[in-house]
Amino acid sequence: MQVLKFGGTSVGNAKAIAQTVFVVAEQAARDPHTVVVTSAMSGVTDLLIDSARAAEAGDRQRYRDARQTLLGRHHDVAEAFVGDLDELNRLGGEIDERVREFERLCMAVAILGELTDRGLAVISGLGERLLAPILAAALRARGLRAEFVDAGELIVTDDNFASAAPQMEATRAATRARLLPLLEQEIIPVVTGFVAATPNGIPTVLGRGGSDYSGALLGAALDADEIQIWTDVDGVLTADPRIVPDARSLPELSYNEAAELAYFGAKVLHPKTMLPAIDRGIPISVRNTFNPAFPGTRVVARTSNGGAVKALTVIRGLTLVTVAGRGMMGVPGIAARTFAAVAAQGASVLMISQASSEQSICFVLPEGDTARVAAGLEEAFSVEIRRRLIDRVTCESDIVIVAVVGEGMKGTPGIAARLFSALGEHGLNVIAVAQGSSESNISLALAAADADAAVRYIHDAFNLAGKGNCNTQYPMLNTHSAAPAATKGMSLRGA
Ligand code: ADP
Ligand code: ASP
Ligand code: MG
């Protein structure tokens, strides 16, 4: 049994859908027990969300324009694949009804002047609900047995509507009850990615890019042999190809490495995708819909191939918050109080670094959370601030984290030094650094303006493009290097 997930570009227009149909046919010939999970057409989820937000602000024109785009794009592809007139009429009716639903919801948002997370979840999930029935029809037109299934019937979540957390047991039971009878008849279920529902059937979504997670959840629920993520690049690459044009596809990654890359911004996989797969040890393949002969990347529990540094990624739109002051030294509980104050704001911290003198703690978090967190910290430490034991909490915006990932870094000396040399030689300043105790990730906080250059220099320094020597055997650093050796959690402000 296998689950095949197709991303937005794989279903973005008739030509792409034809390619997706080809891949499904080929895969189903290999294993007739195949489940297809699909995203919305590329750009559709953005359009739905933009329209809803504009409606909230009183702009009704935006959703009226979007209505035309949605009708045009979906009817076009339906007509391109479905020759049978009855089926085309039925499908056209479904498309019209979904788009009317979109319009009614946006109108309600405009009247109320308020867009709740619950409302946004319904609207943002319409793209998958529009496209999946069309893909099912396109597969049938190709002679395959396929049936549309709404993931609201399969994936059961909590009511954190915009980024809902699945309830695994309920999801497993619902998925098996609904999909196994189809699979037994060798019917391919074509399931909406991204969307889910609470136990009461209220629509939720799994967070932006969440269709990968949907694929993995269904794969785990069905004890699939493989989860395939079909996208528009040749697998997980050594870096974002938009930054590093000669980034190379990695044949193999561990779950841990893939999760680190995804968490730190490699868009190719949703960060939670690996979780259900790890639980059941299911391999994830990342493959190119437009180059199906290429094997892509296999994500598994343990990898055999070396390479100290495998890949790097960058996450943008961050702020560095520093809590500093002489009064912090030797005072127990400062870190606990700091992060309790951060947690109270529901913010998640991406990186933490503390100076060994204990005079400062700095951490990095998403820009949008900064104001709340800073206010929360000033309140938590109001007494210390008044007594001047702690200086004000400072926030530095326009920060990025460049994460360097590879399990082989563990026990390979000189990685950090090589990293700092690569940046130092080009005059790029590292603001803070942290290394996880797993040693499979070194995170560097840098100014946003330096991000792309840093990624390119590091990619070159470790020869990740694989020109000539491979980085498994890179020579030890020369001893003249001015770069400091990294210690865990060392703060390098001004280094
Ligand atoms: P899909 O619509 O198939 O889900 P996404 O746009 O979500 O595709 O993810 C694929 C894109 O991720 C690629 O086109 C590429 O631009 C980007 N990307 C960023 N980092 C990486 C990386 N390390 N490896 C591969 N792709 C990456
Ligand atoms: N369509 C959704 C999004 O754009 C989910 C996905 O593509 O994975 O976020
Ligand atoms: Mg995606």
Short mmCIF file of C-alpha atoms and ligand atoms in Angstrom, two decimals:
data_model
loop_
_atom_site.label_atom_id
_atom_site.label_comp_id
_atom_site.label_asym_id
_atom_site.label_seq_id
_atom_site.Cartn_x
_atom_site.Cartn_y
_atom_site.Cartn_z
CA MET A 1 0.00 0.00 0.00
CA GLN A 2 1.27 3.45 -0.85
CA VAL A 3 0.15 7.05 -0.38
CA LEU A 4 0.98 9.54 -3.14
CA LYS A 5 0.71 13.23 -2.28
CA PHE A 6 0.74 15.83 -5.06
CA GLY A 7 1.59 19.48 -4.37
CA GLY A 8 0.05 22.63 -5.85
CA THR A 9 2.35 22.85 -8.86
CA SER A 10 1.67 19.20 -9.71
CA VAL A 11 -2.02 20.11 -10.15
CA GLY A 12 -1.57 23.78 -11.11
CA ASN A 13 -2.89 23.51 -14.70
CA ALA A 14 -4.06 20.95 -17.24
CA LYS A 15 -0.53 20.09 -18.37
CA ALA A 16 0.61 19.43 -14.80
CA ILE A 17 -2.50 17.38 -14.02
CA ALA A 18 -1.83 15.26 -17.11
CA GLN A 19 1.62 14.55 -15.71
CA THR A 20 0.13 13.73 -12.29
CA VAL A 21 -2.35 11.34 -13.92
CA PHE A 22 0.59 9.66 -15.68
CA VAL A 23 2.47 9.24 -12.38
CA VAL A 24 -0.59 7.84 -10.58
CA ALA A 25 -1.23 5.36 -13.41
CA GLU A 26 2.38 4.21 -13.31
CA GLN A 27 2.41 3.86 -9.53
CA ALA A 28 -0.97 2.12 -9.40
CA ALA A 29 0.31 -0.41 -11.94
CA ARG A 30 3.13 -1.15 -9.48
CA ASP A 31 0.84 -1.34 -6.45
CA PRO A 32 -2.94 -1.32 -6.95
CA HIS A 33 -3.46 -0.31 -3.31
CA THR A 34 -2.78 3.36 -3.88
CA VAL A 35 -4.16 6.43 -2.12
CA VAL A 36 -3.81 9.88 -3.72
CA VAL A 37 -3.72 13.05 -1.63
CA THR A 38 -3.86 16.38 -3.41
CA SER A 39 -3.22 20.03 -2.61
CA ALA A 40 -5.19 22.86 -4.12
CA MET A 41 -4.07 24.22 -7.53
CA SER A 42 -0.99 26.42 -7.02
CA GLY A 43 -1.91 29.91 -5.86
CA VAL A 44 -5.50 29.00 -4.98
CA THR A 45 -5.05 28.80 -1.19
CA ASP A 46 -3.32 32.20 -1.23
CA LEU A 47 -6.18 33.61 -3.29
CA LEU A 48 -8.81 32.24 -0.89
CA ILE A 49 -7.02 33.63 2.16
CA ASP A 50 -6.39 37.04 0.54
CA SER A 51 -10.06 37.30 -0.43
CA ALA A 52 -11.23 36.43 3.09
CA ARG A 53 -8.88 38.98 4.66
CA ALA A 54 -9.95 41.65 2.18
CA ALA A 55 -13.61 40.87 2.96
CA GLU A 56 -12.87 41.32 6.65
CA ALA A 57 -11.50 44.77 5.82
CA GLY A 58 -14.69 45.58 3.92
CA ASP A 59 -13.33 45.01 0.40
CA ARG A 60 -15.96 42.99 -1.48
CA GLN A 61 -14.44 43.40 -4.89
CA ARG A 62 -11.52 41.07 -4.12
CA TYR A 63 -13.67 38.00 -3.55
CA ARG A 64 -15.84 38.81 -6.55
CA ASP A 65 -12.74 38.88 -8.73
CA ALA A 66 -11.43 35.71 -7.07
CA ARG A 67 -14.74 34.01 -7.85
CA GLN A 68 -14.09 34.46 -11.59
CA THR A 69 -10.54 33.13 -11.28
CA LEU A 70 -11.69 30.08 -9.31
CA LEU A 71 -14.47 29.28 -11.75
CA GLY A 72 -12.20 29.78 -14.78
CA ARG A 73 -9.28 27.68 -13.53
CA HIS A 74 -11.35 24.75 -12.25
CA HIS A 75 -13.80 24.57 -15.14
CA ASP A 76 -10.88 24.72 -17.59
CA VAL A 77 -9.16 21.70 -16.12
CA ALA A 78 -12.42 19.77 -15.70
CA GLU A 79 -13.17 20.32 -19.39
CA ALA A 80 -9.64 19.32 -20.36
CA PHE A 81 -10.01 15.86 -18.81
CA VAL A 82 -13.63 14.84 -18.70
CA GLY A 83 -15.07 13.84 -22.07
CA ASP A 84 -18.30 12.32 -20.78
CA LEU A 85 -20.92 15.10 -20.85
CA ASP A 86 -22.99 13.83 -17.93
CA GLU A 87 -19.93 13.55 -15.74
CA LEU A 88 -18.73 16.99 -16.87
CA ASN A 89 -22.11 18.53 -16.00
CA ARG A 90 -22.15 16.94 -12.58
CA LEU A 91 -18.56 18.03 -11.91
CA GLY A 92 -19.28 21.55 -13.20
CA GLY A 93 -22.24 21.74 -10.82
CA GLU A 94 -20.01 20.77 -7.88
CA ILE A 95 -17.45 23.41 -8.84
CA ASP A 96 -20.16 26.07 -9.07
CA GLU A 97 -21.60 25.07 -5.71
CA ARG A 98 -18.20 25.23 -3.97
CA VAL A 99 -17.50 28.65 -5.47
CA ARG A 100 -20.94 29.87 -4.37
CA GLU A 101 -20.07 28.62 -0.88
CA PHE A 102 -16.85 30.66 -1.05
CA GLU A 103 -18.78 33.75 -2.07
CA ARG A 104 -21.38 33.32 0.68
CA LEU A 105 -18.70 32.84 3.32
CA CYS A 106 -16.79 35.92 2.17
CA MET A 107 -20.00 37.93 2.12
CA ALA A 108 -20.72 36.87 5.71
CA VAL A 109 -17.18 37.89 6.71
CA ALA A 110 -17.69 41.29 5.03
CA ILE A 111 -21.03 41.83 6.79
CA LEU A 112 -19.65 40.85 10.20
CA GLY A 113 -16.37 42.66 9.62
CA GLU A 114 -14.68 39.78 11.41
CA LEU A 115 -12.75 36.74 10.22
CA THR A 116 -12.41 34.07 12.89
CA ASP A 117 -9.90 31.21 12.68
CA ARG A 118 -12.87 28.91 12.27
CA GLY A 119 -14.16 30.89 9.30
CA LEU A 120 -10.73 31.11 7.74
CA ALA A 121 -10.25 27.34 8.06
CA VAL A 122 -13.42 26.72 6.06
CA ILE A 123 -12.52 29.24 3.37
CA SER A 124 -8.85 28.28 3.04
CA GLY A 125 -9.70 24.59 2.67
CA LEU A 126 -12.01 25.12 -0.31
CA GLY A 127 -9.13 24.87 -2.81
CA GLU A 128 -8.49 21.20 -2.00
CA ARG A 129 -12.24 20.53 -1.99
CA LEU A 130 -12.51 22.08 -5.45
CA LEU A 131 -9.62 20.22 -7.00
CA ALA A 132 -9.78 16.68 -5.57
CA PRO A 133 -13.07 15.73 -7.32
CA ILE A 134 -11.60 16.96 -10.62
CA LEU A 135 -8.44 14.90 -10.16
CA ALA A 136 -10.56 11.84 -9.34
CA ALA A 137 -12.54 12.42 -12.57
CA ALA A 138 -9.32 12.87 -14.56
CA LEU A 139 -8.07 9.51 -13.26
CA ARG A 140 -11.34 7.84 -14.18
CA ALA A 141 -11.12 9.38 -17.66
CA ARG A 142 -7.72 7.68 -17.94
CA GLY A 143 -9.40 4.33 -17.18
CA LEU A 144 -8.42 4.07 -13.52
CA ARG A 145 -10.93 3.38 -10.77
CA ALA A 146 -10.85 6.44 -8.53
CA GLU A 147 -13.19 8.09 -6.03
CA PHE A 148 -13.11 11.49 -4.36
CA VAL A 149 -12.94 11.40 -0.55
CA ASP A 150 -13.09 14.48 1.70
CA ALA A 151 -10.41 14.30 4.42
CA GLY A 152 -12.94 15.87 6.80
CA GLU A 153 -14.25 12.30 7.03
CA LEU A 154 -10.81 10.85 7.80
CA ILE A 155 -8.53 13.17 9.78
CA VAL A 156 -9.91 14.03 13.20
CA THR A 157 -8.31 17.00 14.95
CA ASP A 158 -8.67 19.34 17.89
CA ASP A 159 -10.32 22.72 17.39
CA ASN A 160 -7.16 24.75 16.83
CA PHE A 161 -8.76 25.56 13.49
CA ALA A 162 -5.85 27.11 11.55
CA SER A 163 -3.19 24.61 12.57
CA ALA A 164 -5.09 21.72 14.03
CA ALA A 165 -3.50 18.80 15.88
CA PRO A 166 -4.67 15.34 14.76
CA GLN A 167 -6.09 12.82 17.18
CA MET A 168 -4.30 9.74 15.98
CA GLU A 169 -6.56 6.97 17.24
CA ALA A 170 -9.75 8.54 15.94
CA THR A 171 -7.99 9.34 12.64
CA ARG A 172 -6.77 5.78 12.29
CA ALA A 173 -10.20 4.33 12.94
CA ALA A 174 -12.03 6.73 10.58
CA THR A 175 -9.43 6.39 7.82
CA ARG A 176 -9.41 2.60 7.89
CA ALA A 177 -13.20 2.37 8.02
CA ARG A 178 -13.61 4.67 5.01
CA LEU A 179 -10.60 3.81 2.82
CA LEU A 180 -9.92 0.09 3.32
CA PRO A 181 -13.17 -1.01 1.61
CA LEU A 182 -12.23 1.13 -1.42
CA LEU A 183 -8.66 -0.17 -1.47
CA GLU A 184 -9.88 -3.77 -1.25
CA GLN A 185 -11.75 -3.14 -4.51
CA GLU A 186 -8.59 -1.52 -5.93
CA ILE A 187 -10.32 1.84 -6.12
CA ILE A 188 -7.94 4.77 -5.70
CA PRO A 189 -9.26 7.20 -3.07
CA VAL A 190 -8.44 10.78 -4.12
CA VAL A 191 -8.31 12.66 -0.84
CA THR A 192 -8.15 16.39 -0.09
CA GLY A 193 -4.88 17.37 1.56
CA PHE A 194 -4.62 20.13 4.17
CA VAL A 195 -8.19 19.84 5.48
CA ALA A 196 -9.55 17.90 8.43
CA ALA A 197 -12.39 18.20 10.95
CA THR A 198 -13.07 18.16 14.68
CA PRO A 199 -14.89 15.15 16.17
CA ASN A 200 -18.11 17.16 15.64
CA GLY A 201 -17.34 17.60 11.96
CA ILE A 202 -16.34 21.28 12.07
CA PRO A 203 -13.75 21.94 9.34
CA THR A 204 -10.14 22.57 10.37
CA VAL A 205 -6.87 22.83 8.43
CA LEU A 206 -3.40 21.49 9.27
CA GLY A 207 -1.42 24.73 8.71
CA ARG A 208 0.07 26.15 5.50
CA GLY A 209 1.78 23.52 3.41
CA GLY A 210 -0.09 20.89 5.46
CA SER A 211 -0.96 18.50 2.63
CA ASP A 212 2.37 16.73 3.14
CA TYR A 213 1.29 16.12 6.72
CA SER A 214 -2.09 14.82 5.48
CA GLY A 215 -0.27 12.31 3.26
CA ALA A 216 1.86 11.10 6.16
CA LEU A 217 -1.12 10.87 8.53
CA LEU A 218 -3.05 8.72 6.07
CA GLY A 219 0.05 6.63 5.35
CA ALA A 220 0.48 5.92 9.07
CA ALA A 221 -3.23 5.24 9.61
CA LEU A 222 -3.17 2.68 6.78
CA ASP A 223 0.24 1.19 7.71
CA ALA A 224 1.38 2.02 4.18
CA ASP A 225 4.67 0.68 2.84
CA GLU A 226 5.65 4.09 1.50
CA ILE A 227 4.59 7.74 1.55
CA GLN A 228 5.50 9.55 -1.68
CA ILE A 229 5.59 13.35 -1.77
CA TRP A 230 5.40 14.43 -5.43
CA THR A 231 6.53 18.01 -6.01
CA ASP A 232 8.26 20.24 -8.58
CA VAL A 233 11.93 19.56 -7.70
CA ASP A 234 14.09 16.43 -7.76
CA GLY A 235 13.68 15.71 -4.04
CA VAL A 236 15.13 17.39 -0.99
CA LEU A 237 18.03 19.48 -2.25
CA THR A 238 21.19 20.59 -0.46
CA ALA A 239 19.70 24.12 -0.33
CA ASP A 240 16.73 26.09 -1.62
CA PRO A 241 17.29 26.06 -5.40
CA ARG A 242 15.98 29.62 -5.62
CA ILE A 243 19.01 30.72 -3.59
CA VAL A 244 21.58 28.19 -4.75
CA PRO A 245 20.98 27.24 -8.39
CA ASP A 246 23.48 24.35 -8.27
CA ALA A 247 21.86 22.75 -5.20
CA ARG A 248 21.91 18.97 -5.57
CA SER A 249 19.26 16.35 -4.80
CA LEU A 250 20.10 14.22 -1.75
CA PRO A 251 19.57 10.48 -2.32
CA GLU A 252 18.89 9.79 1.35
CA LEU A 253 18.10 11.64 4.57
CA SER A 254 17.18 10.51 8.05
CA TYR A 255 13.79 11.49 9.51
CA ASN A 256 15.72 13.64 11.94
CA GLU A 257 17.64 15.48 9.22
CA ALA A 258 14.52 16.02 7.13
CA ALA A 259 12.63 17.30 10.18
CA GLU A 260 15.43 19.75 11.03
CA LEU A 261 15.50 21.06 7.45
CA ALA A 262 11.72 21.39 7.30
CA TYR A 263 11.51 23.06 10.70
CA PHE A 264 14.11 25.62 9.64
CA GLY A 265 12.34 26.59 6.46
CA ALA A 266 12.99 24.03 3.69
CA LYS A 267 9.54 24.39 2.15
CA VAL A 268 9.66 21.09 0.31
CA LEU A 269 8.29 19.21 3.36
CA HIS A 270 5.89 20.38 6.05
CA PRO A 271 7.78 20.10 9.38
CA LYS A 272 5.26 17.68 10.91
CA THR A 273 5.34 15.26 7.96
CA MET A 274 7.96 13.05 9.53
CA LEU A 275 6.10 12.48 12.83
CA PRO A 276 3.52 9.91 11.71
CA ALA A 277 6.13 8.20 9.51
CA ILE A 278 8.61 7.86 12.40
CA ASP A 279 5.99 6.24 14.61
CA ARG A 280 5.49 3.42 12.13
CA GLY A 281 8.87 3.45 10.39
CA ILE A 282 7.36 4.25 6.98
CA PRO A 283 9.84 5.58 4.38
CA ILE A 284 9.00 8.92 2.74
CA SER A 285 10.12 9.50 -0.85
CA VAL A 286 10.27 13.04 -2.20
CA ARG A 287 9.98 12.95 -5.98
CA ASN A 288 9.55 15.21 -8.99
CA THR A 289 6.21 14.91 -10.82
CA PHE A 290 7.88 16.42 -13.88
CA ASN A 291 10.86 14.05 -13.78
CA PRO A 292 9.33 10.78 -12.57
CA ALA A 293 12.22 8.63 -13.73
CA PHE A 294 14.46 10.27 -11.15
CA PRO A 295 14.44 8.42 -7.81
CA GLY A 296 14.44 11.60 -5.69
CA THR A 297 15.13 11.56 -1.96
CA ARG A 298 14.32 8.75 0.42
CA VAL A 299 13.72 9.74 4.04
CA VAL A 300 14.27 6.82 6.40
CA ALA A 301 15.17 6.09 10.02
CA ARG A 302 18.89 5.64 9.48
CA THR A 303 21.01 6.60 6.53
CA SER A 304 24.06 4.82 5.30
CA ASN A 305 25.71 7.51 3.29
CA GLY A 306 28.11 9.96 4.94
CA GLY A 307 28.70 13.61 4.30
CA ALA A 308 29.22 15.57 7.48
CA VAL A 309 27.06 18.47 6.37
CA LYS A 310 24.16 17.42 4.17
CA ALA A 311 22.09 20.51 3.57
CA LEU A 312 21.32 23.98 4.76
CA THR A 313 18.27 26.09 4.98
CA VAL A 314 17.17 29.55 6.01
CA ILE A 315 14.17 30.75 7.95
CA ARG A 316 13.28 34.43 7.67
CA GLY A 317 11.12 37.02 9.37
CA LEU A 318 12.59 36.59 12.85
CA THR A 319 13.56 38.78 15.80
CA LEU A 320 16.40 38.33 18.28
CA VAL A 321 15.29 39.13 21.80
CA THR A 322 17.93 39.69 24.48
CA VAL A 323 17.42 39.78 28.22
CA ALA A 324 20.65 41.10 29.70
CA GLY A 325 22.01 42.62 32.87
CA ARG A 326 24.68 42.17 35.52
CA GLY A 327 22.09 41.22 38.09
CA MET A 328 21.40 37.97 36.26
CA MET A 329 24.71 36.35 37.07
CA GLY A 330 24.36 33.38 39.37
CA VAL A 331 20.69 34.07 40.04
CA PRO A 332 18.85 30.80 39.65
CA GLY A 333 15.64 30.65 37.73
CA ILE A 334 16.18 33.53 35.30
CA ALA A 335 16.05 31.26 32.26
CA ALA A 336 12.99 29.47 33.59
CA ARG A 337 11.19 32.76 34.19
CA THR A 338 12.23 34.07 30.78
CA PHE A 339 10.83 31.10 28.91
CA ALA A 340 7.77 30.86 31.13
CA ALA A 341 6.99 34.45 30.09
CA VAL A 342 7.55 33.52 26.42
CA ALA A 343 5.36 30.42 26.71
CA ALA A 344 2.61 32.44 28.38
CA GLN A 345 2.36 34.38 25.10
CA GLY A 346 1.99 31.17 23.11
CA ALA A 347 5.15 31.99 21.15
CA SER A 348 7.55 29.32 19.97
CA VAL A 349 11.27 29.90 20.22
CA LEU A 350 13.43 28.77 17.31
CA MET A 351 16.84 29.14 18.87
CA ILE A 352 18.31 29.92 22.28
CA SER A 353 21.78 31.08 23.16
CA GLN A 354 23.18 32.05 26.54
CA ALA A 355 26.51 33.73 27.21
CA SER A 356 28.63 31.65 29.57
CA SER A 357 28.98 34.63 31.87
CA GLU A 358 25.22 34.28 32.42
CA GLN A 359 24.83 37.98 31.81
CA SER A 360 22.49 37.56 28.90
CA ILE A 361 20.04 35.16 27.38
CA CYS A 362 19.09 35.68 23.79
CA PHE A 363 16.58 33.82 21.72
CA VAL A 364 15.03 34.04 18.31
CA LEU A 365 11.32 33.97 17.56
CA PRO A 366 8.94 34.91 14.72
CA GLU A 367 8.58 38.65 14.13
CA GLY A 368 4.82 38.54 14.68
CA ASP A 369 5.24 37.33 18.28
CA THR A 370 7.82 39.94 19.29
CA ALA A 371 5.72 42.78 20.69
CA ARG A 372 3.66 40.46 22.90
CA VAL A 373 6.70 38.58 24.16
CA ALA A 374 8.69 41.75 24.91
CA ALA A 375 5.78 43.20 26.87
CA GLY A 376 5.35 39.89 28.74
CA LEU A 377 9.06 39.81 29.63
CA GLU A 378 9.09 43.40 30.85
CA GLU A 379 6.19 42.59 33.09
CA ALA A 380 7.76 39.37 34.37
CA PHE A 381 11.01 41.15 35.23
CA SER A 382 9.52 44.50 36.25
CA VAL A 383 11.08 44.36 39.72
CA GLU A 384 14.56 43.47 38.38
CA ILE A 385 14.29 46.14 35.69
CA ARG A 386 13.34 48.78 38.25
CA ARG A 387 16.28 47.75 40.43
CA ARG A 388 18.52 47.83 37.35
CA LEU A 389 19.49 44.19 37.83
CA ILE A 390 18.24 43.58 34.32
CA ASP A 391 18.53 46.13 31.53
CA ARG A 392 15.56 46.58 29.28
CA VAL A 393 14.59 43.70 27.06
CA THR A 394 16.00 44.46 23.61
CA CYS A 395 14.61 43.28 20.29
CA GLU A 396 16.56 43.20 17.05
CA SER A 397 14.39 42.68 13.98
CA ASP A 398 15.26 41.50 10.43
CA ILE A 399 16.98 38.37 11.68
CA VAL A 400 17.24 35.04 9.90
CA ILE A 401 18.45 31.66 11.05
CA VAL A 402 20.64 29.66 8.73
CA ALA A 403 20.52 26.02 9.83
CA VAL A 404 23.26 23.62 8.79
CA VAL A 405 22.07 20.04 9.00
CA GLY A 406 23.67 16.60 8.88
CA GLU A 407 23.89 13.75 11.36
CA GLY A 408 27.45 13.12 10.22
CA MET A 409 28.50 16.39 11.87
CA LYS A 410 28.51 14.48 15.12
CA GLY A 411 32.03 13.45 15.79
CA THR A 412 33.44 15.27 12.76
CA PRO A 413 35.77 17.93 14.10
CA GLY A 414 36.20 21.32 12.51
CA ILE A 415 32.68 21.85 11.14
CA ALA A 416 31.96 24.98 13.15
CA ALA A 417 35.36 26.44 12.38
CA ARG A 418 34.85 25.86 8.68
CA LEU A 419 31.44 27.48 8.89
CA PHE A 420 32.73 30.58 10.60
CA SER A 421 35.65 30.85 8.19
CA ALA A 422 33.28 30.69 5.23
CA LEU A 423 31.32 33.61 6.62
CA GLY A 424 34.22 35.53 8.19
CA GLU A 425 36.24 35.50 4.97
CA HIS A 426 33.40 37.35 3.29
CA GLY A 427 32.82 39.77 6.14
CA LEU A 428 29.48 38.29 7.23
CA ASN A 429 28.78 38.70 10.91
CA VAL A 430 27.28 35.87 12.97
CA ILE A 431 25.06 37.36 15.65
CA ALA A 432 24.45 34.19 17.66
CA VAL A 433 24.97 30.48 17.30
CA ALA A 434 23.41 27.39 18.84
CA GLN A 435 24.08 23.72 18.41
CA GLY A 436 21.56 21.14 19.40
CA SER A 437 22.88 18.39 21.64
CA SER A 438 22.03 15.91 18.88
CA GLU A 439 24.79 17.69 16.90
CA SER A 440 22.80 17.25 13.73
CA ASN A 441 22.08 20.97 13.45
CA ILE A 442 24.09 24.14 13.90
CA SER A 443 21.93 27.26 13.80
CA LEU A 444 23.35 30.68 13.05
CA ALA A 445 21.45 33.93 13.59
CA LEU A 446 22.38 36.52 10.97
CA ALA A 447 21.10 39.82 9.64
CA ALA A 448 18.44 39.26 6.98
CA ALA A 449 20.48 41.13 4.39
CA ASP A 450 23.28 38.53 4.73
CA ALA A 451 21.06 35.46 4.42
CA ASP A 452 21.37 34.50 0.76
CA ALA A 453 25.09 35.22 0.59
CA ALA A 454 25.67 33.18 3.75
CA VAL A 455 23.80 30.21 2.31
CA ARG A 456 25.84 30.36 -0.91
CA TYR A 457 29.18 30.67 0.88
CA ILE A 458 28.43 27.79 3.24
CA HIS A 459 27.15 25.67 0.35
CA ASP A 460 30.45 26.30 -1.43
CA ALA A 461 32.62 25.82 1.65
CA PHE A 462 31.25 22.31 2.18
CA ASN A 463 31.14 21.62 -1.54
CA LEU A 464 27.53 20.55 -1.29
CA ALA A 465 27.07 20.86 -5.03
CA GLY A 466 29.40 17.87 -5.14
CA LYS A 467 31.88 19.28 -7.61
CA GLY A 468 35.16 17.42 -7.36
CA ASN A 469 35.74 16.24 -3.78
CA CYS A 470 32.90 15.14 -1.61
CA ASN A 471 32.54 16.76 1.79
CA THR A 472 32.86 13.42 3.54
CA GLN A 473 36.58 13.67 3.11
CA TYR A 474 37.15 17.36 3.30
CA PRO A 475 40.61 18.24 4.59
CA MET A 476 41.02 19.38 8.17
CA LEU A 477 41.07 23.10 8.58
CA ASN A 478 44.38 24.81 8.39
CA THR A 479 45.57 26.04 11.73
CA HIS A 480 45.82 29.68 10.63
CA SER A 481 42.07 29.98 10.60
CA ALA A 482 40.94 32.97 12.59
CA ALA A 483 37.58 31.39 13.18
CA PRO A 484 36.61 30.69 16.76
CA ALA A 485 35.67 27.15 17.68
CA ALA A 486 32.03 26.87 18.50
CA THR A 487 30.86 25.89 21.91
CA LYS A 488 27.31 24.87 22.53
CA GLY A 489 25.05 27.84 22.95
CA MET A 490 27.87 30.37 22.60
CA SER A 491 26.81 33.92 21.87
CA LEU A 492 28.99 35.58 19.27
CA ARG A 493 27.62 39.09 19.17
CA GLY A 494 30.18 41.19 17.36
CA ALA A 495 32.35 38.19 16.50
P1 ADP B 1 4.36 21.57 -3.34
O1 ADP B 1 3.41 22.54 -3.94
O2 ADP B 1 4.69 20.42 -4.22
O3 ADP B 1 3.97 21.18 -1.94
P2 ADP B 1 6.25 23.48 -2.28
O4 ADP B 1 6.31 24.75 -3.04
O5 ADP B 1 5.49 23.46 -0.99
O6 ADP B 1 5.74 22.35 -3.27
O7 ADP B 1 7.72 22.95 -2.00
C1 ADP B 1 8.62 22.74 -3.07
C2 ADP B 1 9.53 23.93 -3.19
O8 ADP B 1 10.33 24.05 -2.02
C3 ADP B 1 10.55 23.82 -4.30
O9 ADP B 1 10.02 24.25 -5.52
C4 ADP B 1 11.69 24.71 -3.81
O10 ADP B 1 11.61 25.97 -4.40
C5 ADP B 1 11.44 24.86 -2.33
N1 ADP B 1 12.57 24.45 -1.49
C6 ADP B 1 13.11 25.16 -0.49
N2 ADP B 1 14.13 24.51 0.07
C7 ADP B 1 14.25 23.33 -0.57
C8 ADP B 1 15.12 22.21 -0.46
N3 ADP B 1 16.10 22.17 0.47
N4 ADP B 1 14.94 21.18 -1.29
C9 ADP B 1 13.97 21.21 -2.22
N5 ADP B 1 13.13 22.23 -2.39
C10 ADP B 1 13.25 23.29 -1.58
N1 ASP B 2 -2.93 24.25 -0.25
C1 ASP B 2 -2.38 24.38 1.09
C2 ASP B 2 -1.42 25.54 1.16
O1 ASP B 2 -1.18 26.19 0.15
C3 ASP B 2 -1.73 23.12 1.56
C4 ASP B 2 -0.56 22.64 0.75
O2 ASP B 2 -0.32 23.09 -0.37
O3 ASP B 2 0.14 21.74 1.24
O4 ASP B 2 -0.93 25.85 2.21
MG MG B 3 4.18 22.13 -0.05
#
